[in-house]
CSV table of C-alpha atoms and ligand atoms in Angstrom, one decimal:
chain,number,residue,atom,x,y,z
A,184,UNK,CA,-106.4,-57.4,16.5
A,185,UNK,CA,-107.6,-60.7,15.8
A,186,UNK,CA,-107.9,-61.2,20.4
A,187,UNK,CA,-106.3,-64.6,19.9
A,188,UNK,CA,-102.8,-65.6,22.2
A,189,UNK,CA,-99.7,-66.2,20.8
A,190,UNK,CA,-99.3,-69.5,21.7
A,191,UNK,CA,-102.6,-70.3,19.5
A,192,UNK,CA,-100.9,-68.7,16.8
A,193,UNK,CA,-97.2,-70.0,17.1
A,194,UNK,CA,-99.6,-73.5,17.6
A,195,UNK,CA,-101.6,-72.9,14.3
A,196,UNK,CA,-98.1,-71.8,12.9
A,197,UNK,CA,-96.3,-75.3,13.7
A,198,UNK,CA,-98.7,-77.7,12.7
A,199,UNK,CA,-98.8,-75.9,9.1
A,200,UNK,CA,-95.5,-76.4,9.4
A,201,UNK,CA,-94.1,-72.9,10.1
A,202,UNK,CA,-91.7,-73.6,13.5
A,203,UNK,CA,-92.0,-70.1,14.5
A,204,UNK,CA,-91.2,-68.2,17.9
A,205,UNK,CA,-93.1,-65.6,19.4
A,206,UNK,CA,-90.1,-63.0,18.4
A,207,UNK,CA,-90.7,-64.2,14.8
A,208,UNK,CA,-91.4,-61.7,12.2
A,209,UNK,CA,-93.7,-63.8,9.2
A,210,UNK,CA,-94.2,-62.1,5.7
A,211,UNK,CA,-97.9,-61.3,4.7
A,212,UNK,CA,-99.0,-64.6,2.9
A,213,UNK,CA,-98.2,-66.7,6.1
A,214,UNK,CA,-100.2,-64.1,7.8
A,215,UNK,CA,-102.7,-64.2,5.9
A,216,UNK,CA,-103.2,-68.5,5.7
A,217,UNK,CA,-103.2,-68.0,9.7
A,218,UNK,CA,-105.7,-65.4,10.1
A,219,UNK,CA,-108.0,-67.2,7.9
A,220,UNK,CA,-107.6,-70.1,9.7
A,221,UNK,CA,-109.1,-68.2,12.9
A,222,UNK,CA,-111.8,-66.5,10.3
A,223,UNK,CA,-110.2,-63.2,9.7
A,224,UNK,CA,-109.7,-61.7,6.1
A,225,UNK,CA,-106.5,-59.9,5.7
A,226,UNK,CA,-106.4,-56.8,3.5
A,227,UNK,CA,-102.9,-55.2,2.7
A,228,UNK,CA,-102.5,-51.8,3.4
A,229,UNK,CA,-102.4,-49.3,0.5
A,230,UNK,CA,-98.9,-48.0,1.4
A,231,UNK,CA,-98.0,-51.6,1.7
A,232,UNK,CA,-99.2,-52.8,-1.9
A,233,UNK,CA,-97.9,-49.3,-3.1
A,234,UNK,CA,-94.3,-50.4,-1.4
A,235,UNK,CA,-94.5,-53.9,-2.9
A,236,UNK,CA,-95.4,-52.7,-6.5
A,237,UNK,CA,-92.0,-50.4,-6.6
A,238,UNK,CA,-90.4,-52.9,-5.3
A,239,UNK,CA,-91.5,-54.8,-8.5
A,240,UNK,CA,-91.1,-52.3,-10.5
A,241,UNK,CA,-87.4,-51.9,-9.8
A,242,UNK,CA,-86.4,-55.1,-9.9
A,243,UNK,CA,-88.3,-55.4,-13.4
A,244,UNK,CA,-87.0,-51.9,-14.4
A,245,UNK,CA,-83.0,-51.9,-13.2
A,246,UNK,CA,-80.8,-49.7,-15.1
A,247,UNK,CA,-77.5,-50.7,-17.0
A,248,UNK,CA,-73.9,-49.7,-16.2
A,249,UNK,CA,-72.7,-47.3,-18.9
A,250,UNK,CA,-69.7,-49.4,-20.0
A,251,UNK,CA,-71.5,-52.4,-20.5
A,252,UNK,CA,-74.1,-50.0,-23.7
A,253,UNK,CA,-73.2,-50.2,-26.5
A,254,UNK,CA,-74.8,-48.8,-30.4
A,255,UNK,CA,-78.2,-50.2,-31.5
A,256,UNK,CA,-80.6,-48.9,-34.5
A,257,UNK,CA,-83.3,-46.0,-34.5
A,258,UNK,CA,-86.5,-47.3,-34.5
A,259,UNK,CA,-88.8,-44.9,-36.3
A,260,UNK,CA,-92.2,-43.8,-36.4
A,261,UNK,CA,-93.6,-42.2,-39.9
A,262,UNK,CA,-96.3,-39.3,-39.4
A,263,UNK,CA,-98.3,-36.6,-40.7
A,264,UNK,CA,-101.8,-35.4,-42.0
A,265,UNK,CA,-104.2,-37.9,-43.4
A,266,UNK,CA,-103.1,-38.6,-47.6
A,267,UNK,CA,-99.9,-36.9,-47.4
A,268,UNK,CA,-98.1,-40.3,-48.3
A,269,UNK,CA,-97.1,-42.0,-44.9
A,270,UNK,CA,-98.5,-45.4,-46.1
A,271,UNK,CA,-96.7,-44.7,-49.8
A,272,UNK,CA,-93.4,-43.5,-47.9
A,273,UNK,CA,-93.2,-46.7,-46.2
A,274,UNK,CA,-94.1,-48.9,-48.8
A,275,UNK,CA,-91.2,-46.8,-51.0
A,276,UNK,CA,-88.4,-47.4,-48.5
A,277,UNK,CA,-89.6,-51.6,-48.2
A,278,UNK,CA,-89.6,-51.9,-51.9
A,279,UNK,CA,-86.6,-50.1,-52.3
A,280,UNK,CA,-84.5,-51.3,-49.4
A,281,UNK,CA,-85.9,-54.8,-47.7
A,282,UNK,CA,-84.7,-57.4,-48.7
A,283,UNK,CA,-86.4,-60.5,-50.1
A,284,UNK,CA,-88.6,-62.6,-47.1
A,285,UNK,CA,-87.1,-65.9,-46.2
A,286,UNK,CA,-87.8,-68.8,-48.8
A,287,UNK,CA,-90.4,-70.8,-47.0
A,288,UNK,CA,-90.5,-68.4,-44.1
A,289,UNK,CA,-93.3,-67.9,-42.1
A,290,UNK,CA,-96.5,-65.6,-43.2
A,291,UNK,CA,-96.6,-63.3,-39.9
A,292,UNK,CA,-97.4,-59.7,-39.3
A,293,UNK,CA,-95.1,-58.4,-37.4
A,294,UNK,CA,-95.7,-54.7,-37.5
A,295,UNK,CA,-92.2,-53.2,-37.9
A,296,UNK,CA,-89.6,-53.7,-41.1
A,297,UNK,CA,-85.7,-53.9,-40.6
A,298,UNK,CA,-84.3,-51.8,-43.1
A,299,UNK,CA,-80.7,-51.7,-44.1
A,300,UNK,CA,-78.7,-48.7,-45.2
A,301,UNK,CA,-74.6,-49.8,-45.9
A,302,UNK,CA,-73.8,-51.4,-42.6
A,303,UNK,CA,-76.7,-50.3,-40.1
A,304,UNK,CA,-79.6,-50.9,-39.7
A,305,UNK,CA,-82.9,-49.2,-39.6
A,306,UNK,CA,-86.8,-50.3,-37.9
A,307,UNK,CA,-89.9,-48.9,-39.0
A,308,UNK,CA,-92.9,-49.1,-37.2
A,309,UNK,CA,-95.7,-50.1,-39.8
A,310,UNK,CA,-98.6,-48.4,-38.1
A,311,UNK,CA,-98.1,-44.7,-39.0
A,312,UNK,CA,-99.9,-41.5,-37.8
A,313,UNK,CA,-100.0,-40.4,-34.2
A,314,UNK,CA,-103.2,-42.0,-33.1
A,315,UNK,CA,-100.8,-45.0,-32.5
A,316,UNK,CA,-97.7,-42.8,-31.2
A,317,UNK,CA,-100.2,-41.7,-28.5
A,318,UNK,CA,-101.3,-45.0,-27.7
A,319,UNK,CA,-98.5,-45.9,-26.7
A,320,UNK,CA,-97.6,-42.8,-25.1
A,321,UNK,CA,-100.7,-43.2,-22.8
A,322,UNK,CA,-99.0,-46.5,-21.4
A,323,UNK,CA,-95.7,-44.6,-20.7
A,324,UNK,CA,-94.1,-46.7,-23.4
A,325,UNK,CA,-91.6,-44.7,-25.9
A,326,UNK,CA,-90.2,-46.6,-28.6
A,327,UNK,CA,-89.9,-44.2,-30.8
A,328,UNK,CA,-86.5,-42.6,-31.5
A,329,UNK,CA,-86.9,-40.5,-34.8
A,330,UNK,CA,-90.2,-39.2,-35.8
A,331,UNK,CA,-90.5,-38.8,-39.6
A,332,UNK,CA,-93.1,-36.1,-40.5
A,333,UNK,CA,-94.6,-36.3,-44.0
A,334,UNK,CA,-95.8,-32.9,-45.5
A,335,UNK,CA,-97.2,-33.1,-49.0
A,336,UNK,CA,-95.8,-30.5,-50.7
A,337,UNK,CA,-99.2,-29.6,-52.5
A,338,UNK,CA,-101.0,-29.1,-49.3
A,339,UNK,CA,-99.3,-27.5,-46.7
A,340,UNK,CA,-99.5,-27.9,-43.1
A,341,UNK,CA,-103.0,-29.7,-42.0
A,342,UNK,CA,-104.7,-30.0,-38.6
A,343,UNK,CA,-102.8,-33.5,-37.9
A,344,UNK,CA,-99.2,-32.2,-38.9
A,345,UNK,CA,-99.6,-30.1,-36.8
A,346,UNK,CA,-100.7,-32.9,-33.9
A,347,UNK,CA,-98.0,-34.7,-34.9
A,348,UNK,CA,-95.1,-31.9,-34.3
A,349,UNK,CA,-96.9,-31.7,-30.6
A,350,UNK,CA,-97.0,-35.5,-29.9
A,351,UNK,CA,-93.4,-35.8,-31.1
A,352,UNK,CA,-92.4,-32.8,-29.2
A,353,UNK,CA,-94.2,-33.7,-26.1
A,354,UNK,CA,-92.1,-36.5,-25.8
A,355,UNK,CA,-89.3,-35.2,-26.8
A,356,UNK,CA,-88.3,-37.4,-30.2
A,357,UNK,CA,-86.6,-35.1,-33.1
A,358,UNK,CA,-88.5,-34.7,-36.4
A,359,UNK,CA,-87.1,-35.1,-39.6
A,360,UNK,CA,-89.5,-33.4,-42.1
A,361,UNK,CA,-90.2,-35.5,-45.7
A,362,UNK,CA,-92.1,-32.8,-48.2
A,363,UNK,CA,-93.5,-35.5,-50.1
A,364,UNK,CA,-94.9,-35.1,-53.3
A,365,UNK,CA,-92.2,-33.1,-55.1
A,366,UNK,CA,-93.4,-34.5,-58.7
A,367,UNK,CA,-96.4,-33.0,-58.3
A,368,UNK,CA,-96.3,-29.4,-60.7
A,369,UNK,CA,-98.2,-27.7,-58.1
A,370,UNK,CA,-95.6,-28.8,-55.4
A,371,UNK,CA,-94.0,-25.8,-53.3
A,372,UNK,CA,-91.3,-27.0,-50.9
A,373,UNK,CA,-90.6,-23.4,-49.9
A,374,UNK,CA,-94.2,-23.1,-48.9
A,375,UNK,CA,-93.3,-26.0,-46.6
A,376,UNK,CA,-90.4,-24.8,-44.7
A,377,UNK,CA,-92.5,-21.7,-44.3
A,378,UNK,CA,-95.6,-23.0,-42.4
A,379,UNK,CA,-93.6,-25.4,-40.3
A,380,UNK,CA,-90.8,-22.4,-39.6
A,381,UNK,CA,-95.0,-21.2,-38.0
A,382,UNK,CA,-94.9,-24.3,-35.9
A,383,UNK,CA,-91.4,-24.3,-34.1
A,384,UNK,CA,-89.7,-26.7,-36.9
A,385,UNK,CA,-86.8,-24.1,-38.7
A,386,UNK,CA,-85.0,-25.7,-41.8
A,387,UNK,CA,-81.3,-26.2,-41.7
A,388,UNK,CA,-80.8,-24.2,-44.8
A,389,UNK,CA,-83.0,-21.2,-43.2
A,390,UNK,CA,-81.1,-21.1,-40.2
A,391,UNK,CA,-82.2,-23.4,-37.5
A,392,UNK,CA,-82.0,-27.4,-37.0
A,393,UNK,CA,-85.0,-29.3,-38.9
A,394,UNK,CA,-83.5,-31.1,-41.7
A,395,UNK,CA,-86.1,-31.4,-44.3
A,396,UNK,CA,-85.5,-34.3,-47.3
A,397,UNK,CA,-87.4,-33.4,-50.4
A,398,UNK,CA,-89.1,-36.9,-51.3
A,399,UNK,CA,-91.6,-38.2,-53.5
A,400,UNK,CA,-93.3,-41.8,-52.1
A,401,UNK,CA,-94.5,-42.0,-55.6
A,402,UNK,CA,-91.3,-42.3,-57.7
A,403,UNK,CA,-88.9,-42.8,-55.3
A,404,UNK,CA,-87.0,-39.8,-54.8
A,405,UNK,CA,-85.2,-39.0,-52.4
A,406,UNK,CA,-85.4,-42.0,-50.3
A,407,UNK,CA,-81.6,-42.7,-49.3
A,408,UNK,CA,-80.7,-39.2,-48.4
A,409,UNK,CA,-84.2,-39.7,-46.1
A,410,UNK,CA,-82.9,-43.2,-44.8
A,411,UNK,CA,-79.2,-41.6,-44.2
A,412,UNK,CA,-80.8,-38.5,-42.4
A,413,UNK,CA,-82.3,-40.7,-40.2
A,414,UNK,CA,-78.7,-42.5,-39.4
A,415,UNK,CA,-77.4,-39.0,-39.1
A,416,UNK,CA,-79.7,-38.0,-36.5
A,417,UNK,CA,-79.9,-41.6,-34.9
A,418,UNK,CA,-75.9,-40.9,-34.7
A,419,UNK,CA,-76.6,-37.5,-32.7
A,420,UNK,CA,-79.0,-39.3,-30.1
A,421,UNK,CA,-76.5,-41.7,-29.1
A,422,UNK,CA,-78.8,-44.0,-29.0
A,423,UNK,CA,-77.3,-47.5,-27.1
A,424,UNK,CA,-78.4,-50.2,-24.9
A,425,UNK,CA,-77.6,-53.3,-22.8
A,426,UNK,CA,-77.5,-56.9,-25.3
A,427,UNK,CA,-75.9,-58.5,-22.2
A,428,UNK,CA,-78.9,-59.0,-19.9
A,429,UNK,CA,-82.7,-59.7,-19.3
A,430,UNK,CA,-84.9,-58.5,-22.0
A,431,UNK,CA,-87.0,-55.6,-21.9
A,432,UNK,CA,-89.6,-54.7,-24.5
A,433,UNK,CA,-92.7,-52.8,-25.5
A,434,UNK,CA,-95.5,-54.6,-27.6
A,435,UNK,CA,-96.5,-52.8,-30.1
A,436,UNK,CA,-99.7,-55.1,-31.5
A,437,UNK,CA,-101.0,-58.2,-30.9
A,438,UNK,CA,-103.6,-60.8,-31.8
A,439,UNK,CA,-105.3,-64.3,-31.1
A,440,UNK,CA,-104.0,-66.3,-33.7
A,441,UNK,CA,-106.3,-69.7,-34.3
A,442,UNK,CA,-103.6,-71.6,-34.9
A,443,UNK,CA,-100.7,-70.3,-32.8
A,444,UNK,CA,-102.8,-68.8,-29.9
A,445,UNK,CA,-101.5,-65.1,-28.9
A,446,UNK,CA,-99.1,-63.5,-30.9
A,447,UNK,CA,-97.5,-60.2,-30.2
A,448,UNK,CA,-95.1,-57.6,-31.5
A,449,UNK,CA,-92.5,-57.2,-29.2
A,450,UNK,CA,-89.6,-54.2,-30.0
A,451,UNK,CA,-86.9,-55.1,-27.2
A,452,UNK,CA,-85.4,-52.9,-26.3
A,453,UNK,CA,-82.7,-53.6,-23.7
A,454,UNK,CA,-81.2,-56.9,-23.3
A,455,UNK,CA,-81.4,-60.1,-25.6
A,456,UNK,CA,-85.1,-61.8,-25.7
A,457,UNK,CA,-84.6,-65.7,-26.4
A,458,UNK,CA,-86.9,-68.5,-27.1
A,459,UNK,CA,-87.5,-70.3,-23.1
A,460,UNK,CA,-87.1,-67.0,-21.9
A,461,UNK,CA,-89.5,-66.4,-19.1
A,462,UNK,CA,-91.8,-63.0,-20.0
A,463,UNK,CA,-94.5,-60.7,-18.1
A,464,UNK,CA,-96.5,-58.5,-19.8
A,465,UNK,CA,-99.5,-56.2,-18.2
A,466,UNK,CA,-101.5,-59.6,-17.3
A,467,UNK,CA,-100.3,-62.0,-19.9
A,468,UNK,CA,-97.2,-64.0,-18.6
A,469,UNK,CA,-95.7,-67.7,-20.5
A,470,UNK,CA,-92.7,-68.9,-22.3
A,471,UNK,CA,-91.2,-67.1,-25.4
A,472,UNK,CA,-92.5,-71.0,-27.3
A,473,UNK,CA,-91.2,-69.2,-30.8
A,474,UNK,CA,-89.9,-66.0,-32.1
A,475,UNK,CA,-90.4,-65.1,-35.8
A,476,UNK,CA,-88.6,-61.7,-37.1
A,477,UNK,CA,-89.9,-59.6,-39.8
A,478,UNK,CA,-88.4,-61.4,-43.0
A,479,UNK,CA,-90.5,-64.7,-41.7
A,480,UNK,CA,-87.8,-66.5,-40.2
A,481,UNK,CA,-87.7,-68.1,-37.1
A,482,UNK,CA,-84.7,-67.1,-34.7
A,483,UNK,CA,-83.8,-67.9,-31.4
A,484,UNK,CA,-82.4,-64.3,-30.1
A,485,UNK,CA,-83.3,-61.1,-30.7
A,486,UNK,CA,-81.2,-57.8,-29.4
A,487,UNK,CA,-82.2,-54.7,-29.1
A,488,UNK,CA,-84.1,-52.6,-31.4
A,489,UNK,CA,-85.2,-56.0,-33.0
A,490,UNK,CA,-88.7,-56.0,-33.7
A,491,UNK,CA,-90.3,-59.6,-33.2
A,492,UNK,CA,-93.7,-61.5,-33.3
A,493,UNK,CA,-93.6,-64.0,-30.5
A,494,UNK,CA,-95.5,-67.1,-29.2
A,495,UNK,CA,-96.5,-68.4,-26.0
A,496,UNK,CA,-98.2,-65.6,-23.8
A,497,UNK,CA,-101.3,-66.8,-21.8
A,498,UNK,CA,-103.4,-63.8,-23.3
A,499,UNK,CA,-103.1,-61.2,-25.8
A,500,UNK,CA,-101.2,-58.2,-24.5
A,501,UNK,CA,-102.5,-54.5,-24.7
A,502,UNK,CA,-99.8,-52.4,-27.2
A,503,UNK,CA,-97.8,-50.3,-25.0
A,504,UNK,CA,-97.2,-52.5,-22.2
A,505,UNK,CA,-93.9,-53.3,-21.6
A,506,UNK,CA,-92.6,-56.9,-21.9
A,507,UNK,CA,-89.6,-58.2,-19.3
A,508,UNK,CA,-87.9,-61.3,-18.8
A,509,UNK,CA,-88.1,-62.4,-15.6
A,510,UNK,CA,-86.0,-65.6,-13.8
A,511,UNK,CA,-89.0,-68.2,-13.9
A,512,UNK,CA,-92.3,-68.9,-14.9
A,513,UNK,CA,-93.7,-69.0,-11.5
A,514,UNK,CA,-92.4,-65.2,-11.0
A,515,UNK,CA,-93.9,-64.3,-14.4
A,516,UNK,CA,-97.0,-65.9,-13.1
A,517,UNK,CA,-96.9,-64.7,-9.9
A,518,UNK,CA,-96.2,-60.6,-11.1
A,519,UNK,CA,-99.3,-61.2,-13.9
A,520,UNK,CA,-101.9,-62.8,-11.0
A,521,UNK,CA,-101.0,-60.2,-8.7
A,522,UNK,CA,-101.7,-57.0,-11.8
A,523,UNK,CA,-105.2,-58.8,-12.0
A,524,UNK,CA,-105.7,-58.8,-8.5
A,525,UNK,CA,-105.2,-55.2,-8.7
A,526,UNK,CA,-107.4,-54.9,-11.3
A,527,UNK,CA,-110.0,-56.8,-9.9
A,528,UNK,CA,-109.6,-55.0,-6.3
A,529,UNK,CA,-109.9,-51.5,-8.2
A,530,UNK,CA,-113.1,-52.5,-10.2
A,531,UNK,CA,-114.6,-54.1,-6.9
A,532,UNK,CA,-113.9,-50.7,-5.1
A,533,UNK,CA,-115.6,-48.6,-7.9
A,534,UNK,CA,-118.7,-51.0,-7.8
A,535,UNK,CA,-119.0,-50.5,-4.3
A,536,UNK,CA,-118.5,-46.9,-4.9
A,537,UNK,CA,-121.1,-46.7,-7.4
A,538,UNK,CA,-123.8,-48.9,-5.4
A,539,UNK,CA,-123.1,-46.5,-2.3
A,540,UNK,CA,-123.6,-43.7,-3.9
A,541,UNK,CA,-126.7,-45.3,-5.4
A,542,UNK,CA,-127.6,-46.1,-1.8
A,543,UNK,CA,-127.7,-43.0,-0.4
A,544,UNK,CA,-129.4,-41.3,-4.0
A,545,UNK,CA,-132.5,-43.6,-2.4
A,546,UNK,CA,-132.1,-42.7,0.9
B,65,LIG,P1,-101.5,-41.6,-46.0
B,65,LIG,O1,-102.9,-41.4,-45.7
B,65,LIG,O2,-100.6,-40.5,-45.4
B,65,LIG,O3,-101.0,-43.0,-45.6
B,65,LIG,O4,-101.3,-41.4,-47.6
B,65,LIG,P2,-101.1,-42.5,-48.7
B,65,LIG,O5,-99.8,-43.1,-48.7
B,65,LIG,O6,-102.3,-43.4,-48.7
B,65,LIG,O7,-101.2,-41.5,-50.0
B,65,LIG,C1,-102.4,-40.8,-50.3
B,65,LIG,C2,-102.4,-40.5,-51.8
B,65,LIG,O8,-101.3,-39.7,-52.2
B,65,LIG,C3,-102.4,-41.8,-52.6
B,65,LIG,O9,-103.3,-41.7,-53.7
B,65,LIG,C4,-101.0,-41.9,-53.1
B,65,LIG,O10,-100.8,-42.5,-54.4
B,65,LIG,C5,-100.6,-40.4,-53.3
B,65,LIG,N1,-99.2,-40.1,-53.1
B,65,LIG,C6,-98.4,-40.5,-52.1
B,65,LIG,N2,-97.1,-40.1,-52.3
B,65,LIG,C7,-97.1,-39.5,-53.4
B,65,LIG,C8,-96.1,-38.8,-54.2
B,65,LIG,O11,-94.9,-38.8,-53.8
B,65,LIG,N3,-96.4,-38.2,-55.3
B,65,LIG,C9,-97.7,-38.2,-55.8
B,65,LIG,N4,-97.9,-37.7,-57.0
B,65,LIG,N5,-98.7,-38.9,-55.1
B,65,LIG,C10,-98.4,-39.5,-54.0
B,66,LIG,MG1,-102.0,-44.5,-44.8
């Protein structure tokens, strides 16, 4: 294409180096250095790129052999219509069931509590409501195991319950209903289990498989038969992953700290994440410099279903974009420079889509 011989390019080859024969087969970036060299731009094929990328993604994305899973906690997401109690709920099960932070820990958001209930262990997500559930969603990211939808029992059913049960469904995460609010005189559970029986959710005790917990945020009641309805269910998904490997995890916030540079919520989710540890995430790449856990205290590890804020990312992450450990810097590098490329080649081709279309709009 580029009507030069091959001995000009097995000549250009050689003195960069490159003691190639004319039978040789070179990969793409040695193509490209050479074609430049004679004034040609290389662009990759679509299919090619497309090829490359699940590549990528496979080698990121590998799956685990079943023997080597093993048990790891529910991580939950609290939902429901705006003042039914989410933000009381959760503040009910910290105060009642985390335990003290670290003495002279470390003062970082992290976005997600560890709860313990006898011997396991439980992780809230701290944002509630589904705004952030479909956040995430939108990325493909699912951390979510057990959705925890809060009805006040003086309201009813509301607009975003009702969102809620769909978002949850849609992807397939089993609701456990909290009718909150059962101090209130005017509260009607029965009313409850009647307008979400309406909306696909049917009680246990009417029949079906919803298990509703009668709570009140307020004067916490009803909390540990909530937190061991969550274990219960947690027990039926069979929920289990992979300690004994590369990390994978989802961010689920993060920030540019002045001090500490980004910071970001990580929940892994397979694997073990450790401080050193190579990482990629969406266009921010670096070395795991520090890992702090939810209490305040610094740790070197974390397993899975471990919720931790983490240090030493070139940028600050988008929430929803998966994390992974990958063998070396220069390959976390390398993956993160090439998703900007991409970026940067799809905004370049809408430009020139735009100013085309402009073009002929004057014409
Ligand atoms: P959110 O918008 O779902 O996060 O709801 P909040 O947790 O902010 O609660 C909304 C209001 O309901 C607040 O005034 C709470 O004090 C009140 N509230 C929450 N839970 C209870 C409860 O169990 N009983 C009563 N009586 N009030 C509650
Ligand atoms: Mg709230």
């Amino acid at each position: 294409k580029m009507s030069v011989n091959s001995n000009q390019v097995i000549t250009k080859l050689i003195s960069l180096g490159v003691m190639a024969n004319i039978n040789q087969e070179i990969d793409h970036d040695t193509a490209s250095i050479i074609a430049e060299e004679f004034g040609f731009i290389v662009v990759k094929h679509e299919d090619e790129v497309a090829s490359e990328e699940t590549n990528e993604q496979e080698m990121l994305d590998f799956e685990d052999k079943e023997e080597d899973l093993i048990e790891r906690s529910p991580v939950v997401t609290v939902m429901g219509h705006v003042d039914h109690g989410k933000t009381s709920l959760l503040d009910a099960i910290r105060e009642t069931k985390v335990t003290e932070r670290e003495a002279g820990g470390i003062t970082q958001h992290v976005g997600a509590s560890t709860v313990k209930v006898n011997d396991k262990r439980i992780v809230f997500l701290d944002t509630p409501g589904h705004e952030a559930f479909t956040a995430m969603r939108a990325r493909g990211a699912q951390v979510t195991d057990v959705a925890i939808l809060v009805v006040a029992a003086d309201d009813g059913v509301m607009p975003q319950t009702i969102e809620a049960i769909n978002h949850a469904k849609a992807a397939n995460v089993p609701i456990i209903v909290a009718i909150n609010k059962i101090d209130k005189p005017e509260a009607n559970p029965d009313r409850i289990k009647q307008e979400i029986t309406e909306h696909g959710l049917v009680p246990e005790d009417w029949g079906g498989d919803t298990i509703c917990v009668p709570v009140s945020a307020l004067k916490k009641q009803g909390i540990d038969e909530l937190l061991e309805m969550i274990l219960l269910v947690a027990e039926m998904e069979e929920l289990k992953a992979n300690p004994n490997r590369r990390a994978k995890g989802t961010i689920i916030e993060a920030e540019l700290d002045k001090g500490k540079g980004p910071v970001a919520t990580v929940i892994v989710q397979k694997g073990t994440l450790k401080v050193g540890d190579a990482v990629v995430t969406g266009t921010a790449h670096g070395k795991v410099r520090a890992m702090i856990d939810d209490k305040g205290k610094r740790i070197k590890e974390a397993g899975p279903s471990t919720p931790v804020a983490i240090l030493g990312l070139s940028e600050v992450p988008d929430a929803g974009e998966h994390l992974y450990v990958v063998e070396s810097d220069k390959k976390a590098r390398e993956i993160a420079e090439n998703r900007k490329e991409k970026i940067r080649m799809e905004q370049l081709k809408t430009t020139q889509k735009v100013s085309l279309d402009d073009l002929f709009e004057q014409i």
